[in-house]
Amino acid sequence: MEIKFRMSEIKSFSEFLTDIENKVVKNGFSFIILINDTQKRDIREFVQEIKNHFDIFILEGAYIPSSKKQVENCFFNGFHGTYYLDKKEILNIDEEILKYTSLLFPKGSIFLEYSGSDRTIVDKILKMDYIPVIKSCDLELLDYTRMKIKKSKKLSRYLKYVPLLEQIKCEYRMGDKLKRKVILETDNLRQKLMIKNVDDSFNSSGL
């Protein structure tokens, strides 16, 4: 199940937090897909406020960017990963953009919708360290994708908490919740350190 929120539809932040509580947390989920369909590029404070209230993974839902700058905006805004919406002409995607995304975000935190049925395309997506989210009703392809991902520890790291390849939500034990919290805190710290290093390099160069 995907839990998507569009920023243009959020009228009140307090109501938005209540929606997360009711639709996500109380139903046993631990992630949301946030689509920034507004003109605001800097939404760091918005994303940070979500983190302050909930231990959940926050993925940016967006179409595959056309520039590295767009990827950097997603990262600097504090998202834990990305969820790229379906693009029919997947073979024409700029692979350099995809590779750059996989350098910024942890392995296993980048998802890409795929509505086709070609296993070679699935293999290509996996080879780039992306997780294909199968949107068709092809159960054989879904099973094939799951099997390939389970063989890769780096790609399967988040799937318990972001079960986008499952049709039912995960049941969490207390130990799982603690592990989730540790992963989130580690990723948040990693992100802050990377952003600080970039800021320091700009400052030292006088930019």
PDB file of C-alpha atoms in Angstrom:
ATOM      1  CA  MET A   1       0.000   0.000   0.000  1.00  0.00           C
ATOM      2  CA  GLU A   2       1.259   3.460  -0.885  1.00  0.00           C
ATOM      3  CA  ILE A   3       0.440   6.420   1.309  1.00  0.00           C
ATOM      4  CA  LYS A   4       0.914   9.514  -0.816  1.00  0.00           C
ATOM      5  CA  PHE A   5       0.390  13.098   0.263  1.00  0.00           C
ATOM      6  CA  ARG A   6       0.408  16.082  -2.089  1.00  0.00           C
ATOM      7  CA  MET A   7       1.697  19.283  -0.547  1.00  0.00           C
ATOM      8  CA  SER A   8      -0.763  21.374  -2.568  1.00  0.00           C
ATOM      9  CA  GLU A   9      -3.617  19.610  -0.771  1.00  0.00           C
ATOM     10  CA  ILE A  10      -2.273  20.211   2.741  1.00  0.00           C
ATOM     11  CA  LYS A  11      -4.225  23.138   4.160  1.00  0.00           C
ATOM     12  CA  SER A  12      -3.190  22.802   7.795  1.00  0.00           C
ATOM     13  CA  PHE A  13       0.010  21.245   9.119  1.00  0.00           C
ATOM     14  CA  SER A  14      -1.713  20.080  12.304  1.00  0.00           C
ATOM     15  CA  GLU A  15      -4.389  18.332  10.243  1.00  0.00           C
ATOM     16  CA  PHE A  16      -1.652  16.811   8.110  1.00  0.00           C
ATOM     17  CA  LEU A  17       0.024  15.385  11.231  1.00  0.00           C
ATOM     18  CA  THR A  18      -3.346  13.970  12.305  1.00  0.00           C
ATOM     19  CA  ASP A  19      -3.684  12.308   8.885  1.00  0.00           C
ATOM     20  CA  ILE A  20      -0.265  10.704   9.292  1.00  0.00           C
ATOM     21  CA  GLU A  21      -1.231   9.498  12.757  1.00  0.00           C
ATOM     22  CA  ASN A  22      -4.524   8.010  11.579  1.00  0.00           C
ATOM     23  CA  LYS A  23      -3.624   6.738   8.120  1.00  0.00           C
ATOM     24  CA  VAL A  24      -0.045   5.686   8.697  1.00  0.00           C
ATOM     25  CA  VAL A  25       0.995   5.113  12.302  1.00  0.00           C
ATOM     26  CA  LYS A  26      -2.259   3.625  13.631  1.00  0.00           C
ATOM     27  CA  ASN A  27      -2.430   1.266  10.657  1.00  0.00           C
ATOM     28  CA  GLY A  28       1.042  -0.092  11.309  1.00  0.00           C
ATOM     29  CA  PHE A  29       2.820   1.615   8.441  1.00  0.00           C
ATOM     30  CA  SER A  30       6.115   3.437   8.803  1.00  0.00           C
ATOM     31  CA  PHE A  31       6.570   5.514   5.662  1.00  0.00           C
ATOM     32  CA  ILE A  32       4.937   8.168   3.520  1.00  0.00           C
ATOM     33  CA  ILE A  33       5.439   9.405  -0.020  1.00  0.00           C
ATOM     34  CA  LEU A  34       5.373  13.200  -0.091  1.00  0.00           C
ATOM     35  CA  ILE A  35       4.805  14.846  -3.470  1.00  0.00           C
ATOM     36  CA  ASN A  36       5.955  18.458  -3.617  1.00  0.00           C
ATOM     37  CA  ASP A  37       3.645  19.791  -6.310  1.00  0.00           C
ATOM     38  CA  THR A  38       4.032  23.409  -5.174  1.00  0.00           C
ATOM     39  CA  GLN A  39       6.408  26.143  -6.300  1.00  0.00           C
ATOM     40  CA  LYS A  40       8.433  25.840  -3.088  1.00  0.00           C
ATOM     41  CA  ARG A  41      11.874  24.345  -3.582  1.00  0.00           C
ATOM     42  CA  ASP A  42      13.132  24.691  -0.015  1.00  0.00           C
ATOM     43  CA  ILE A  43      10.873  22.579   2.213  1.00  0.00           C
ATOM     44  CA  ARG A  44      13.515  21.541   4.732  1.00  0.00           C
ATOM     45  CA  GLU A  45      11.578  22.910   7.700  1.00  0.00           C
ATOM     46  CA  PHE A  46       8.418  21.120   6.592  1.00  0.00           C
ATOM     47  CA  VAL A  47      10.189  17.760   6.270  1.00  0.00           C
ATOM     48  CA  GLN A  48      12.061  18.285   9.551  1.00  0.00           C
ATOM     49  CA  GLU A  49       8.795  18.947  11.401  1.00  0.00           C
ATOM     50  CA  ILE A  50       7.489  15.577  10.214  1.00  0.00           C
ATOM     51  CA  LYS A  51      10.669  13.959  11.533  1.00  0.00           C
ATOM     52  CA  ASN A  52      10.219  15.748  14.854  1.00  0.00           C
ATOM     53  CA  HIS A  53       6.807  14.136  15.316  1.00  0.00           C
ATOM     54  CA  PHE A  54       7.178  10.657  13.811  1.00  0.00           C
ATOM     55  CA  ASP A  55       9.806   7.961  13.330  1.00  0.00           C
ATOM     56  CA  ILE A  56       8.810   7.244   9.744  1.00  0.00           C
ATOM     57  CA  PHE A  57      10.591   7.125   6.403  1.00  0.00           C
ATOM     58  CA  ILE A  58       9.803  10.087   4.175  1.00  0.00           C
ATOM     59  CA  LEU A  59      10.204   9.519   0.443  1.00  0.00           C
ATOM     60  CA  GLU A  60       9.852  12.261  -2.126  1.00  0.00           C
ATOM     61  CA  GLY A  61       7.397  11.302  -4.817  1.00  0.00           C
ATOM     62  CA  ALA A  62       8.388  12.896  -8.124  1.00  0.00           C
ATOM     63  CA  TYR A  63       8.992  12.242 -11.773  1.00  0.00           C
ATOM     64  CA  ILE A  64      12.563  11.415 -12.659  1.00  0.00           C
ATOM     65  CA  PRO A  65      14.469  14.715 -12.616  1.00  0.00           C
ATOM     66  CA  SER A  66      16.112  16.178 -15.674  1.00  0.00           C
ATOM     67  CA  SER A  67      19.049  17.710 -13.794  1.00  0.00           C
ATOM     68  CA  LYS A  68      21.370  16.932 -10.900  1.00  0.00           C
ATOM     69  CA  LYS A  69      20.189  20.129  -9.212  1.00  0.00           C
ATOM     70  CA  GLN A  70      16.727  18.622  -8.767  1.00  0.00           C
ATOM     71  CA  VAL A  71      18.268  15.534  -7.157  1.00  0.00           C
ATOM     72  CA  GLU A  72      20.273  17.748  -4.806  1.00  0.00           C
ATOM     73  CA  ASN A  73      17.139  19.682  -3.825  1.00  0.00           C
ATOM     74  CA  CYS A  74      15.463  16.428  -2.825  1.00  0.00           C
ATOM     75  CA  PHE A  75      18.477  15.416  -0.734  1.00  0.00           C
ATOM     76  CA  PHE A  76      18.965  18.804   0.944  1.00  0.00           C
ATOM     77  CA  ASN A  77      15.268  18.932   1.809  1.00  0.00           C
ATOM     78  CA  GLY A  78      15.877  15.988   4.099  1.00  0.00           C
ATOM     79  CA  PHE A  79      14.067  13.139   2.365  1.00  0.00           C
ATOM     80  CA  HIS A  80      15.205   9.639   3.317  1.00  0.00           C
ATOM     81  CA  GLY A  81      14.839   8.437  -0.249  1.00  0.00           C
ATOM     82  CA  THR A  82      13.007   8.926  -3.516  1.00  0.00           C
ATOM     83  CA  TYR A  83       9.980   7.381  -5.155  1.00  0.00           C
ATOM     84  CA  TYR A  84      10.043   8.059  -8.888  1.00  0.00           C
ATOM     85  CA  LEU A  85       6.646   7.984 -10.525  1.00  0.00           C
ATOM     86  CA  ASP A  86       5.925   5.897 -13.594  1.00  0.00           C
ATOM     87  CA  LYS A  87       7.595   6.893 -16.846  1.00  0.00           C
ATOM     88  CA  LYS A  88       6.627   4.861 -19.887  1.00  0.00           C
ATOM     89  CA  GLU A  89       9.782   5.458 -21.910  1.00  0.00           C
ATOM     90  CA  ILE A  90      12.047   4.104 -19.217  1.00  0.00           C
ATOM     91  CA  LEU A  91      14.792   3.158 -21.661  1.00  0.00           C
ATOM     92  CA  ASN A  92      15.275   6.832 -22.583  1.00  0.00           C
ATOM     93  CA  ILE A  93      15.978   7.983 -19.023  1.00  0.00           C
ATOM     94  CA  ASP A  94      19.310   9.756 -18.469  1.00  0.00           C
ATOM     95  CA  GLU A  95      21.310   7.129 -16.588  1.00  0.00           C
ATOM     96  CA  GLU A  96      23.737   9.745 -15.275  1.00  0.00           C
ATOM     97  CA  ILE A  97      20.894  11.297 -13.279  1.00  0.00           C
ATOM     98  CA  LEU A  98      19.974   7.899 -11.866  1.00  0.00           C
ATOM     99  CA  LYS A  99      23.576   7.156 -10.912  1.00  0.00           C
ATOM    100  CA  TYR A 100      23.917  10.529  -9.224  1.00  0.00           C
ATOM    101  CA  THR A 101      20.797   9.850  -7.160  1.00  0.00           C
ATOM    102  CA  SER A 102      22.223   6.519  -5.993  1.00  0.00           C
ATOM    103  CA  LEU A 103      25.382   8.307  -4.828  1.00  0.00           C
ATOM    104  CA  LEU A 104      23.454  10.685  -2.570  1.00  0.00           C
ATOM    105  CA  PHE A 105      20.873   8.341  -1.091  1.00  0.00           C
ATOM    106  CA  PRO A 106      21.484   5.044   0.763  1.00  0.00           C
ATOM    107  CA  LYS A 107      21.146   1.828  -1.183  1.00  0.00           C
ATOM    108  CA  GLY A 108      17.629   0.438  -0.959  1.00  0.00           C
ATOM    109  CA  SER A 109      15.969   3.826  -0.469  1.00  0.00           C
ATOM    110  CA  ILE A 110      15.361   4.649  -4.145  1.00  0.00           C
ATOM    111  CA  PHE A 111      12.178   3.332  -5.754  1.00  0.00           C
ATOM    112  CA  LEU A 112      11.014   3.484  -9.354  1.00  0.00           C
ATOM    113  CA  GLU A 113       7.522   2.662 -10.571  1.00  0.00           C
ATOM    114  CA  TYR A 114       7.431   0.239 -13.485  1.00  0.00           C
ATOM    115  CA  SER A 115       4.196  -0.660 -15.267  1.00  0.00           C
ATOM    116  CA  GLY A 116       5.725  -2.901 -17.924  1.00  0.00           C
ATOM    117  CA  SER A 117       6.366  -6.649 -17.909  1.00  0.00           C
ATOM    118  CA  ASP A 118       9.911  -6.977 -19.267  1.00  0.00           C
ATOM    119  CA  ARG A 119      12.307  -8.773 -16.909  1.00  0.00           C
ATOM    120  CA  THR A 120      15.322  -7.285 -18.655  1.00  0.00           C
ATOM    121  CA  ILE A 121      14.065  -3.812 -17.694  1.00  0.00           C
ATOM    122  CA  VAL A 122      13.615  -4.947 -14.089  1.00  0.00           C
ATOM    123  CA  ASP A 123      17.182  -6.284 -14.114  1.00  0.00           C
ATOM    124  CA  LYS A 124      18.436  -2.989 -15.509  1.00  0.00           C
ATOM    125  CA  ILE A 125      16.666  -1.029 -12.759  1.00  0.00           C
ATOM    126  CA  LEU A 126      18.086  -3.343 -10.086  1.00  0.00           C
ATOM    127  CA  LYS A 127      21.574  -3.065 -11.553  1.00  0.00           C
ATOM    128  CA  MET A 128      21.419   0.696 -10.929  1.00  0.00           C
ATOM    129  CA  ASP A 129      20.603  -0.041  -7.241  1.00  0.00           C
ATOM    130  CA  TYR A 130      16.981   1.044  -7.654  1.00  0.00           C
ATOM    131  CA  ILE A 131      13.991  -0.949  -6.462  1.00  0.00           C
ATOM    132  CA  PRO A 132      11.359  -1.398  -9.190  1.00  0.00           C
ATOM    133  CA  VAL A 133       7.822  -1.049  -7.862  1.00  0.00           C
ATOM    134  CA  ILE A 134       5.769  -3.286 -10.127  1.00  0.00           C
ATOM    135  CA  LYS A 135       2.499  -1.542 -11.007  1.00  0.00           C
ATOM    136  CA  SER A 136       1.093  -4.169 -13.358  1.00  0.00           C
ATOM    137  CA  CYS A 137      -0.858  -7.243 -12.245  1.00  0.00           C
ATOM    138  CA  ASP A 138       2.003  -9.490 -13.323  1.00  0.00           C
ATOM    139  CA  LEU A 139       2.445 -11.692 -10.244  1.00  0.00           C
ATOM    140  CA  GLU A 140       5.278 -13.658 -11.842  1.00  0.00           C
ATOM    141  CA  LEU A 141       7.221 -10.460 -12.437  1.00  0.00           C
ATOM    142  CA  LEU A 142       6.524  -9.322  -8.871  1.00  0.00           C
ATOM    143  CA  ASP A 143       7.796 -12.642  -7.478  1.00  0.00           C
ATOM    144  CA  TYR A 144      10.855 -12.426  -9.736  1.00  0.00           C
ATOM    145  CA  THR A 145      11.572  -8.895  -8.474  1.00  0.00           C
ATOM    146  CA  ARG A 146      11.209  -9.937  -4.829  1.00  0.00           C
ATOM    147  CA  MET A 147      13.518 -12.906  -5.350  1.00  0.00           C
ATOM    148  CA  LYS A 148      16.226 -10.736  -6.933  1.00  0.00           C
ATOM    149  CA  ILE A 149      16.019  -8.113  -4.183  1.00  0.00           C
ATOM    150  CA  LYS A 150      16.139 -10.655  -1.347  1.00  0.00           C
ATOM    151  CA  LYS A 151      19.493 -11.808  -2.686  1.00  0.00           C
ATOM    152  CA  SER A 152      20.854  -8.305  -2.215  1.00  0.00           C
ATOM    153  CA  LYS A 153      21.259  -7.188   1.397  1.00  0.00           C
ATOM    154  CA  LYS A 154      21.949  -3.598   0.389  1.00  0.00           C
ATOM    155  CA  LEU A 155      18.667  -3.316  -1.547  1.00  0.00           C
ATOM    156  CA  SER A 156      16.478  -5.198   0.939  1.00  0.00           C
ATOM    157  CA  ARG A 157      17.546  -3.113   3.953  1.00  0.00           C
ATOM    158  CA  TYR A 158      14.482  -0.851   3.953  1.00  0.00           C
ATOM    159  CA  LEU A 159      11.807  -3.147   2.555  1.00  0.00           C
ATOM    160  CA  LYS A 160      10.531  -4.276   5.948  1.00  0.00           C
ATOM    161  CA  TYR A 161       9.759  -0.663   6.771  1.00  0.00           C
ATOM    162  CA  VAL A 162       8.835   0.474   3.269  1.00  0.00           C
ATOM    163  CA  PRO A 163       6.997  -2.613   1.961  1.00  0.00           C
ATOM    164  CA  LEU A 164       6.239  -1.327  -1.504  1.00  0.00           C
ATOM    165  CA  LEU A 165       6.547  -4.812  -2.989  1.00  0.00           C
ATOM    166  CA  GLU A 166       4.041  -6.314  -0.570  1.00  0.00           C
ATOM    167  CA  GLN A 167       0.270  -6.263  -0.803  1.00  0.00           C
ATOM    168  CA  ILE A 168      -0.203  -6.259   2.966  1.00  0.00           C
ATOM    169  CA  LYS A 169       1.385  -4.151   5.649  1.00  0.00           C
ATOM    170  CA  CYS A 170       4.171  -5.521   7.840  1.00  0.00           C
ATOM    171  CA  GLU A 171       3.545  -6.529  11.423  1.00  0.00           C
ATOM    172  CA  TYR A 172       6.169  -4.935  13.657  1.00  0.00           C
ATOM    173  CA  ARG A 173       7.563  -6.201  16.928  1.00  0.00           C
ATOM    174  CA  MET A 174       9.143  -3.824  19.412  1.00  0.00           C
ATOM    175  CA  GLY A 175      12.600  -4.914  18.235  1.00  0.00           C
ATOM    176  CA  ASP A 176      11.669  -3.948  14.674  1.00  0.00           C
ATOM    177  CA  LYS A 177      10.561  -0.497  15.818  1.00  0.00           C
ATOM    178  CA  LEU A 178      13.868   0.021  17.604  1.00  0.00           C
ATOM    179  CA  LYS A 179      15.793  -1.062  14.496  1.00  0.00           C
ATOM    180  CA  ARG A 180      13.727   1.329  12.404  1.00  0.00           C
ATOM    181  CA  LYS A 181      14.508   4.188  14.784  1.00  0.00           C
ATOM    182  CA  VAL A 182      18.245   3.398  14.634  1.00  0.00           C
ATOM    183  CA  ILE A 183      18.214   3.316  10.817  1.00  0.00           C
ATOM    184  CA  LEU A 184      16.327   6.617  10.671  1.00  0.00           C
ATOM    185  CA  GLU A 185      18.671   8.331  13.122  1.00  0.00           C
ATOM    186  CA  THR A 186      21.710   6.997  11.238  1.00  0.00           C
ATOM    187  CA  ASP A 187      20.362   8.230   7.898  1.00  0.00           C
ATOM    188  CA  ASN A 188      19.420  11.631   9.344  1.00  0.00           C
ATOM    189  CA  LEU A 189      22.930  12.033  10.801  1.00  0.00           C
ATOM    190  CA  ARG A 190      24.563  10.914   7.539  1.00  0.00           C
ATOM    191  CA  GLN A 191      22.500  13.457   5.655  1.00  0.00           C
ATOM    192  CA  LYS A 192      23.371  16.318   8.017  1.00  0.00           C
ATOM    193  CA  LEU A 193      27.096  15.509   7.809  1.00  0.00           C
ATOM    194  CA  MET A 194      27.032  15.369   4.012  1.00  0.00           C
ATOM    195  CA  ILE A 195      25.188  18.700   3.817  1.00  0.00           C
ATOM    196  CA  LYS A 196      27.636  20.256   6.308  1.00  0.00           C
ATOM    197  CA  ASN A 197      30.607  19.070   4.238  1.00  0.00           C
ATOM    198  CA  VAL A 198      29.112  20.645   1.118  1.00  0.00           C
ATOM    199  CA  ASP A 199      28.412  23.912   2.963  1.00  0.00           C
ATOM    200  CA  ASP A 200      31.946  23.973   4.375  1.00  0.00           C
ATOM    201  CA  SER A 201      33.481  23.449   0.937  1.00  0.00           C
ATOM    202  CA  PHE A 202      31.436  26.324  -0.477  1.00  0.00           C
ATOM    203  CA  ASN A 203      32.390  28.619   2.400  1.00  0.00           C
ATOM    204  CA  SER A 204      36.101  27.792   2.137  1.00  0.00           C
ATOM    205  CA  SER A 205      36.058  28.554  -1.578  1.00  0.00           C
ATOM    206  CA  GLY A 206      34.352  31.889  -0.995  1.00  0.00           C
ATOM    207  CA  LEU A 207      31.172  30.915  -2.903  1.00  0.00           C
TER     208      LEU A 207
END
